[in-house]
């Protein structure tokens, strides 16, 4: 259950990163509100998960999901540049996230 919280928190991290961009420096109301909601949800779930998981693997998985998700979202929906190197790098991040999740122990 704790790893599920980390995964959902990582997905919410993608949401807050995208909304941060869409807020244009917190000058747009709804993306700013969405940023705050995603950030609170993400940090809240990560905090709950850390009660049962080692901090290193959990934090790495959380940031890995957020980084890969944000990069993919940007390429698909925000016209970010797509390159072979970027896709390979995202694949390595995802492989690393899976490895860290498998290596993490719960208390």
GROMACS .gro file of N, CA and C in nm:
model
  321
    1UNK      N    1   0.082  -0.120   0.000
    1UNK     CA    2   0.000   0.000   0.000
    1UNK      C    3   0.087   0.126   0.000
    2UNK      N    4   0.198   0.125   0.073
    2UNK     CA    5   0.283   0.244   0.080
    2UNK      C    6   0.341   0.277  -0.057
    3UNK      N    7   0.379   0.173  -0.136
    3UNK     CA    8   0.432   0.200  -0.269
    3UNK      C    9   0.326   0.258  -0.361
    4UNK      N   10   0.203   0.217  -0.344
    4UNK     CA   11   0.093   0.275  -0.423
    4UNK      C   12   0.081   0.424  -0.393
    5UNK      N   13   0.096   0.462  -0.266
    5UNK     CA   14   0.093   0.603  -0.230
    5UNK      C   15   0.205   0.681  -0.299
    6UNK      N   16   0.324   0.620  -0.306
    6UNK     CA   17   0.437   0.685  -0.373
    6UNK      C   18   0.408   0.703  -0.522
    7UNK      N   19   0.351   0.603  -0.584
    7UNK     CA   20   0.320   0.612  -0.727
    7UNK      C   21   0.217   0.722  -0.752
    8UNK      N   22   0.111   0.725  -0.675
    8UNK     CA   23   0.009   0.830  -0.691
    8UNK      C   24   0.071   0.967  -0.662
    9UNK      N   25   0.154   0.976  -0.560
    9UNK     CA   26   0.222   1.102  -0.529
    9UNK      C   27   0.310   1.146  -0.645
   10UNK      N   28   0.377   1.052  -0.712
   10UNK     CA   29   0.459   1.084  -0.828
   10UNK      C   30   0.376   1.135  -0.945
   11UNK      N   31   0.260   1.075  -0.965
   11UNK     CA   32   0.169   1.122  -1.070
   11UNK      C   33   0.121   1.264  -1.037
   12UNK      N   34   0.089   1.288  -0.910
   12UNK     CA   35   0.049   1.423  -0.870
   12UNK      C   36   0.163   1.522  -0.885
   13UNK      N   37   0.288   1.474  -0.869
   13UNK     CA   38   0.403   1.562  -0.891
   13UNK      C   39   0.406   1.607  -1.037
   14UNK      N   40   0.375   1.517  -1.129
   14UNK     CA   41   0.365   1.555  -1.269
   14UNK      C   42   0.262   1.667  -1.285
   15UNK      N   43   0.149   1.651  -1.218
   15UNK     CA   44   0.045   1.753  -1.224
   15UNK      C   45   0.091   1.887  -1.172
   16UNK      N   46   0.162   1.888  -1.060
   16UNK     CA   47   0.202   2.019  -1.008
   16UNK      C   48   0.312   2.082  -1.092
   17UNK      N   49   0.398   2.002  -1.153
   17UNK     CA   50   0.501   2.060  -1.240
   17UNK      C   51   0.439   2.121  -1.365
   18UNK      N   52   0.344   2.051  -1.425
   18UNK     CA   53   0.277   2.105  -1.544
   18UNK      C   54   0.199   2.230  -1.509
   19UNK      N   55   0.127   2.228  -1.398
   19UNK     CA   56   0.049   2.346  -1.358
   19UNK      C   57   0.139   2.463  -1.322
   20UNK      N   58   0.258   2.434  -1.271
   20UNK     CA   59   0.353   2.541  -1.243
   20UNK      C   60   0.389   2.614  -1.371
   21UNK      N   61   0.412   2.540  -1.478
   21UNK     CA   62   0.441   2.602  -1.608
   21UNK      C   63   0.319   2.681  -1.657
   22UNK      N   64   0.202   2.618  -1.649
   22UNK     CA   65   0.080   2.682  -1.700
   22UNK      C   66   0.039   2.804  -1.619
   23UNK      N   67   0.088   2.816  -1.496
   23UNK     CA   68   0.051   2.930  -1.412
   23UNK      C   69   0.122   3.058  -1.454
   24UNK      N   70   0.227   3.045  -1.537
   24UNK     CA   71   0.304   3.161  -1.584
   24UNK      C   72   0.349   3.248  -1.467
   25UNK      N   73   0.423   3.185  -1.376
   25UNK     CA   74   0.475   3.259  -1.260
   25UNK      C   75   0.367   3.297  -1.160
   26UNK      N   76   0.268   3.211  -1.146
   26UNK     CA   77   0.155   3.232  -1.055
   26UNK      C   78   0.072   3.354  -1.092
   27UNK      N   79   0.066   3.385  -1.222
   27UNK     CA   80  -0.016   3.497  -1.267
   27UNK      C   81  -0.151   3.454  -1.322
   28UNK      N   82  -0.171   3.323  -1.336
   28UNK     CA   83  -0.300   3.269  -1.382
   28UNK      C   84  -0.363   3.192  -1.267
   29UNK      N   85  -0.486   3.230  -1.233
   29UNK     CA   86  -0.552   3.181  -1.112
   29UNK      C   87  -0.570   3.029  -1.111
   30UNK      N   88  -0.639   2.974  -1.211
   30UNK     CA   89  -0.674   2.831  -1.203
   30UNK      C   90  -0.554   2.738  -1.210
   31UNK      N   91  -0.457   2.763  -1.296
   31UNK     CA   92  -0.338   2.676  -1.289
   31UNK      C   93  -0.263   2.689  -1.156
   32UNK      N   94  -0.266   2.809  -1.096
   32UNK     CA   95  -0.202   2.828  -0.965
   32UNK      C   96  -0.274   2.748  -0.858
   33UNK      N   97  -0.407   2.751  -0.860
   33UNK     CA   98  -0.485   2.673  -0.764
   33UNK      C   99  -0.462   2.523  -0.785
   34UNK      N  100  -0.460   2.481  -0.912
   34UNK     CA  101  -0.435   2.340  -0.941
   34UNK      C  102  -0.295   2.300  -0.896
   35UNK      N  103  -0.195   2.387  -0.919
   35UNK     CA  104  -0.059   2.361  -0.871
   35UNK      C  105  -0.061   2.334  -0.721
   36UNK      N  106  -0.126   2.422  -0.645
   36UNK     CA  107  -0.128   2.407  -0.499
   36UNK      C  108  -0.196   2.276  -0.458
   37UNK      N  109  -0.307   2.242  -0.524
   37UNK     CA  110  -0.378   2.119  -0.490
   37UNK      C  111  -0.293   1.995  -0.522
   38UNK      N  112  -0.232   1.994  -0.641
   38UNK     CA  113  -0.146   1.880  -0.677
   38UNK      C  114  -0.026   1.871  -0.583
   39UNK      N  115   0.035   1.985  -0.551
   39UNK     CA  116   0.153   1.984  -0.464
   39UNK      C  117   0.117   1.933  -0.324
   40UNK      N  118   0.008   1.984  -0.267
   40UNK     CA  119  -0.033   1.937  -0.135
   40UNK      C  120  -0.065   1.788  -0.136
   41UNK      N  121  -0.135   1.744  -0.238
   41UNK     CA  122  -0.168   1.601  -0.248
   41UNK      C  123  -0.043   1.516  -0.263
   42UNK      N  124   0.049   1.561  -0.347
   42UNK     CA  125   0.172   1.485  -0.370
   42UNK      C  126   0.256   1.475  -0.244
   43UNK      N  127   0.282   1.589  -0.182
   43UNK     CA  128   0.363   1.588  -0.059
   43UNK      C  129   0.292   1.514   0.054
   44UNK      N  130   0.161   1.528   0.060
   44UNK     CA  131   0.085   1.458   0.165
   44UNK      C  132   0.095   1.307   0.152
   45UNK      N  133   0.076   1.257   0.030
   45UNK     CA  134   0.085   1.112   0.009
   45UNK      C  135   0.227   1.061   0.030
   46UNK      N  136   0.326   1.138  -0.015
   46UNK     CA  137   0.465   1.097   0.008
   46UNK      C  138   0.494   1.091   0.157
   47UNK      N  139   0.445   1.187   0.232
   47UNK     CA  140   0.465   1.188   0.376
   47UNK      C  141   0.406   1.064   0.441
   48UNK      N  142   0.285   1.026   0.399
   48UNK     CA  143   0.223   0.905   0.453
   48UNK      C  144   0.304   0.780   0.417
   49UNK      N  145   0.350   0.774   0.294
   49UNK     CA  146   0.427   0.657   0.250
   49UNK      C  147   0.558   0.644   0.326
   50UNK      N  148   0.620   0.758   0.359
   50UNK     CA  149   0.749   0.755   0.428
   50UNK      C  150   0.740   0.702   0.571
   51UNK      N  151   0.619   0.688   0.623
   51UNK     CA  152   0.604   0.625   0.754
   51UNK      C  153   0.641   0.477   0.748
   52UNK      N  154   0.632   0.418   0.628
   52UNK     CA  155   0.655   0.274   0.614
   52UNK      C  156   0.771   0.239   0.521
   53UNK      N  157   0.824   0.335   0.448
   53UNK     CA  158   0.928   0.305   0.349
   53UNK      C  159   1.058   0.376   0.383
   54UNK      N  160   1.167   0.322   0.333
   54UNK     CA  161   1.297   0.390   0.343
   54UNK      C  162   1.292   0.516   0.257
   55UNK      N  163   1.350   0.623   0.307
   55UNK     CA  164   1.339   0.752   0.240
   55UNK      C  165   1.409   0.755   0.104
   56UNK      N  166   1.526   0.693   0.092
   56UNK     CA  167   1.602   0.700  -0.033
   56UNK      C  168   1.527   0.643  -0.152
   57UNK      N  169   1.490   0.515  -0.148
   57UNK     CA  170   1.418   0.459  -0.262
   57UNK      C  171   1.282   0.526  -0.285
   58UNK      N  172   1.210   0.558  -0.180
   58UNK     CA  173   1.078   0.620  -0.196
   58UNK      C  174   1.089   0.757  -0.262
   59UNK      N  175   1.185   0.839  -0.217
   59UNK     CA  176   1.203   0.971  -0.275
   59UNK      C  177   1.249   0.962  -0.420
   60UNK      N  178   1.338   0.868  -0.448
   60UNK     CA  179   1.387   0.851  -0.585
   60UNK      C  180   1.275   0.807  -0.679
   61UNK      N  181   1.191   0.716  -0.634
   61UNK     CA  182   1.078   0.671  -0.715
   61UNK      C  183   0.982   0.787  -0.737
   62UNK      N  184   0.952   0.863  -0.633
   62UNK     CA  185   0.861   0.977  -0.642
   62UNK      C  186   0.912   1.079  -0.744
   63UNK      N  187   1.039   1.117  -0.733
   63UNK     CA  188   1.093   1.216  -0.826
   63UNK      C  189   1.108   1.157  -0.966
   64UNK      N  190   1.141   1.029  -0.977
   64UNK     CA  191   1.154   0.966  -1.108
   64UNK      C  192   1.023   0.963  -1.183
   65UNK      N  193   0.916   0.925  -1.114
   65UNK     CA  194   0.784   0.925  -1.176
   65UNK      C  195   0.746   1.067  -1.217
   66UNK      N  196   0.771   1.162  -1.128
   66UNK     CA  197   0.739   1.302  -1.161
   66UNK      C  198   0.818   1.355  -1.278
   67UNK      N  199   0.948   1.324  -1.282
   67UNK     CA  200   1.033   1.373  -1.391
   67UNK      C  201   0.995   1.309  -1.524
   68UNK      N  202   0.980   1.177  -1.524
   68UNK     CA  203   0.943   1.108  -1.648
   68UNK      C  204   0.804   1.150  -1.694
   69UNK      N  205   0.711   1.156  -1.602
   69UNK     CA  206   0.574   1.196  -1.637
   69UNK      C  207   0.567   1.337  -1.691
   70UNK      N  208   0.641   1.428  -1.630
   70UNK     CA  209   0.641   1.566  -1.676
   70UNK      C  210   0.704   1.577  -1.814
   71UNK      N  211   0.814   1.508  -1.837
   71UNK     CA  212   0.879   1.511  -1.968
   71UNK      C  213   0.788   1.454  -2.076
   72UNK      N  214   0.723   1.343  -2.047
   72UNK     CA  215   0.632   1.281  -2.144
   72UNK      C  216   0.514   1.373  -2.171
   73UNK      N  217   0.454   1.429  -2.065
   73UNK     CA  218   0.341   1.521  -2.082
   73UNK      C  219   0.382   1.640  -2.168
   74UNK      N  220   0.499   1.695  -2.141
   74UNK     CA  221   0.546   1.810  -2.217
   74UNK      C  222   0.563   1.778  -2.365
   75UNK      N  223   0.616   1.660  -2.395
   75UNK     CA  224   0.635   1.622  -2.534
   75UNK      C  225   0.502   1.597  -2.605
   76UNK      N  226   0.406   1.537  -2.533
   76UNK     CA  227   0.278   1.502  -2.595
   76UNK      C  228   0.185   1.623  -2.605
   77UNK      N  229   0.178   1.705  -2.500
   77UNK     CA  230   0.076   1.809  -2.495
   77UNK      C  231   0.128   1.953  -2.502
   78UNK      N  232   0.256   1.976  -2.475
   78UNK     CA  233   0.306   2.113  -2.469
   78UNK      C  234   0.410   2.144  -2.577
   79UNK      N  235   0.419   2.060  -2.677
   79UNK     CA  236   0.511   2.081  -2.790
   79UNK      C  237   0.658   2.088  -2.748
   80UNK      N  238   0.694   2.020  -2.639
   80UNK     CA  239   0.836   2.009  -2.605
   80UNK      C  240   0.906   1.927  -2.713
   81UNK      N  241   1.033   1.954  -2.733
   81UNK     CA  242   1.110   1.884  -2.834
   81UNK      C  243   1.119   1.735  -2.800
   82UNK      N  244   1.097   1.651  -2.900
   82UNK     CA  245   1.111   1.507  -2.886
   82UNK      C  246   1.239   1.466  -2.957
   83UNK      N  247   1.325   1.392  -2.886
   83UNK     CA  248   1.447   1.343  -2.948
   83UNK      C  249   1.472   1.200  -2.900
   84UNK      N  250   1.552   1.130  -2.976
   84UNK     CA  251   1.586   0.993  -2.939
   84UNK      C  252   1.656   0.991  -2.804
   85UNK      N  253   1.749   1.082  -2.782
   85UNK     CA  254   1.821   1.085  -2.656
   85UNK      C  255   1.726   1.111  -2.539
   86UNK      N  256   1.631   1.199  -2.558
   86UNK     CA  257   1.534   1.227  -2.451
   86UNK      C  258   1.450   1.103  -2.421
   87UNK      N  259   1.405   1.033  -2.524
   87UNK     CA  260   1.324   0.913  -2.503
   87UNK      C  261   1.405   0.802  -2.435
   88UNK      N  262   1.530   0.784  -2.476
   88UNK     CA  263   1.616   0.684  -2.413
   88UNK      C  264   1.640   0.721  -2.267
   89UNK      N  265   1.664   0.847  -2.241
   89UNK     CA  266   1.689   0.892  -2.103
   89UNK      C  267   1.567   0.870  -2.015
   90UNK      N  268   1.449   0.901  -2.067
   90UNK     CA  269   1.326   0.877  -1.991
   90UNK      C  270   1.310   0.728  -1.963
   91UNK      N  271   1.345   0.645  -2.060
   91UNK     CA  272   1.339   0.499  -2.040
   91UNK      C  273   1.431   0.455  -1.927
   92UNK      N  274   1.551   0.514  -1.922
   92UNK     CA  275   1.644   0.481  -1.813
   92UNK      C  276   1.588   0.526  -1.678
   93UNK      N  277   1.523   0.640  -1.674
   93UNK     CA  278   1.462   0.686  -1.549
   93UNK      C  279   1.356   0.587  -1.504
   94UNK      N  280   1.272   0.544  -1.597
   94UNK     CA  281   1.165   0.450  -1.564
   94UNK      C  282   1.224   0.316  -1.517
   95UNK      N  283   1.327   0.269  -1.585
   95UNK     CA  284   1.393   0.145  -1.542
   95UNK      C  285   1.452   0.162  -1.402
   96UNK      N  286   1.512   0.276  -1.376
   96UNK     CA  287   1.566   0.304  -1.243
   96UNK      C  288   1.458   0.308  -1.136
   97UNK      N  289   1.344   0.368  -1.169
   97UNK     CA  290   1.231   0.375  -1.076
   97UNK      C  291   1.184   0.234  -1.042
   98UNK      N  292   1.171   0.150  -1.143
   98UNK     CA  293   1.127   0.013  -1.119
   98UNK      C  294   1.228  -0.061  -1.030
   99UNK      N  295   1.356  -0.045  -1.061
   99UNK     CA  296   1.460  -0.109  -0.980
   99UNK      C  297   1.458  -0.062  -0.836
  100UNK      N  298   1.443   0.067  -0.816
  100UNK     CA  299   1.439   0.120  -0.679
  100UNK      C  300   1.314   0.073  -0.605
  101UNK      N  301   1.204   0.066  -0.675
  101UNK     CA  302   1.082   0.019  -0.611
  101UNK      C  303   1.098  -0.126  -0.568
  102UNK      N  304   1.159  -0.205  -0.653
  102UNK     CA  305   1.179  -0.346  -0.619
  102UNK      C  306   1.280  -0.365  -0.506
  103UNK      N  307   1.374  -0.271  -0.493
  103UNK     CA  308   1.477  -0.284  -0.391
  103UNK      C  309   1.434  -0.227  -0.256
  104UNK      N  310   1.331  -0.144  -0.255
  104UNK     CA  311   1.288  -0.079  -0.132
  104UNK      C  312   1.223  -0.178  -0.037
  105UNK      N  313   1.256  -0.162   0.088
  105UNK     CA  314   1.196  -0.249   0.189
  105UNK      C  315   1.095  -0.168   0.269
  106UNK      N  316   0.991  -0.234   0.314
  106UNK     CA  317   0.893  -0.166   0.399
  106UNK      C  318   0.914  -0.213   0.543
  107UNK      N  319   0.876  -0.128   0.634
  107UNK     CA  320   0.896  -0.156   0.777
  107UNK      C  321   0.777  -0.230   0.832
   0.00000   0.00000   0.00000
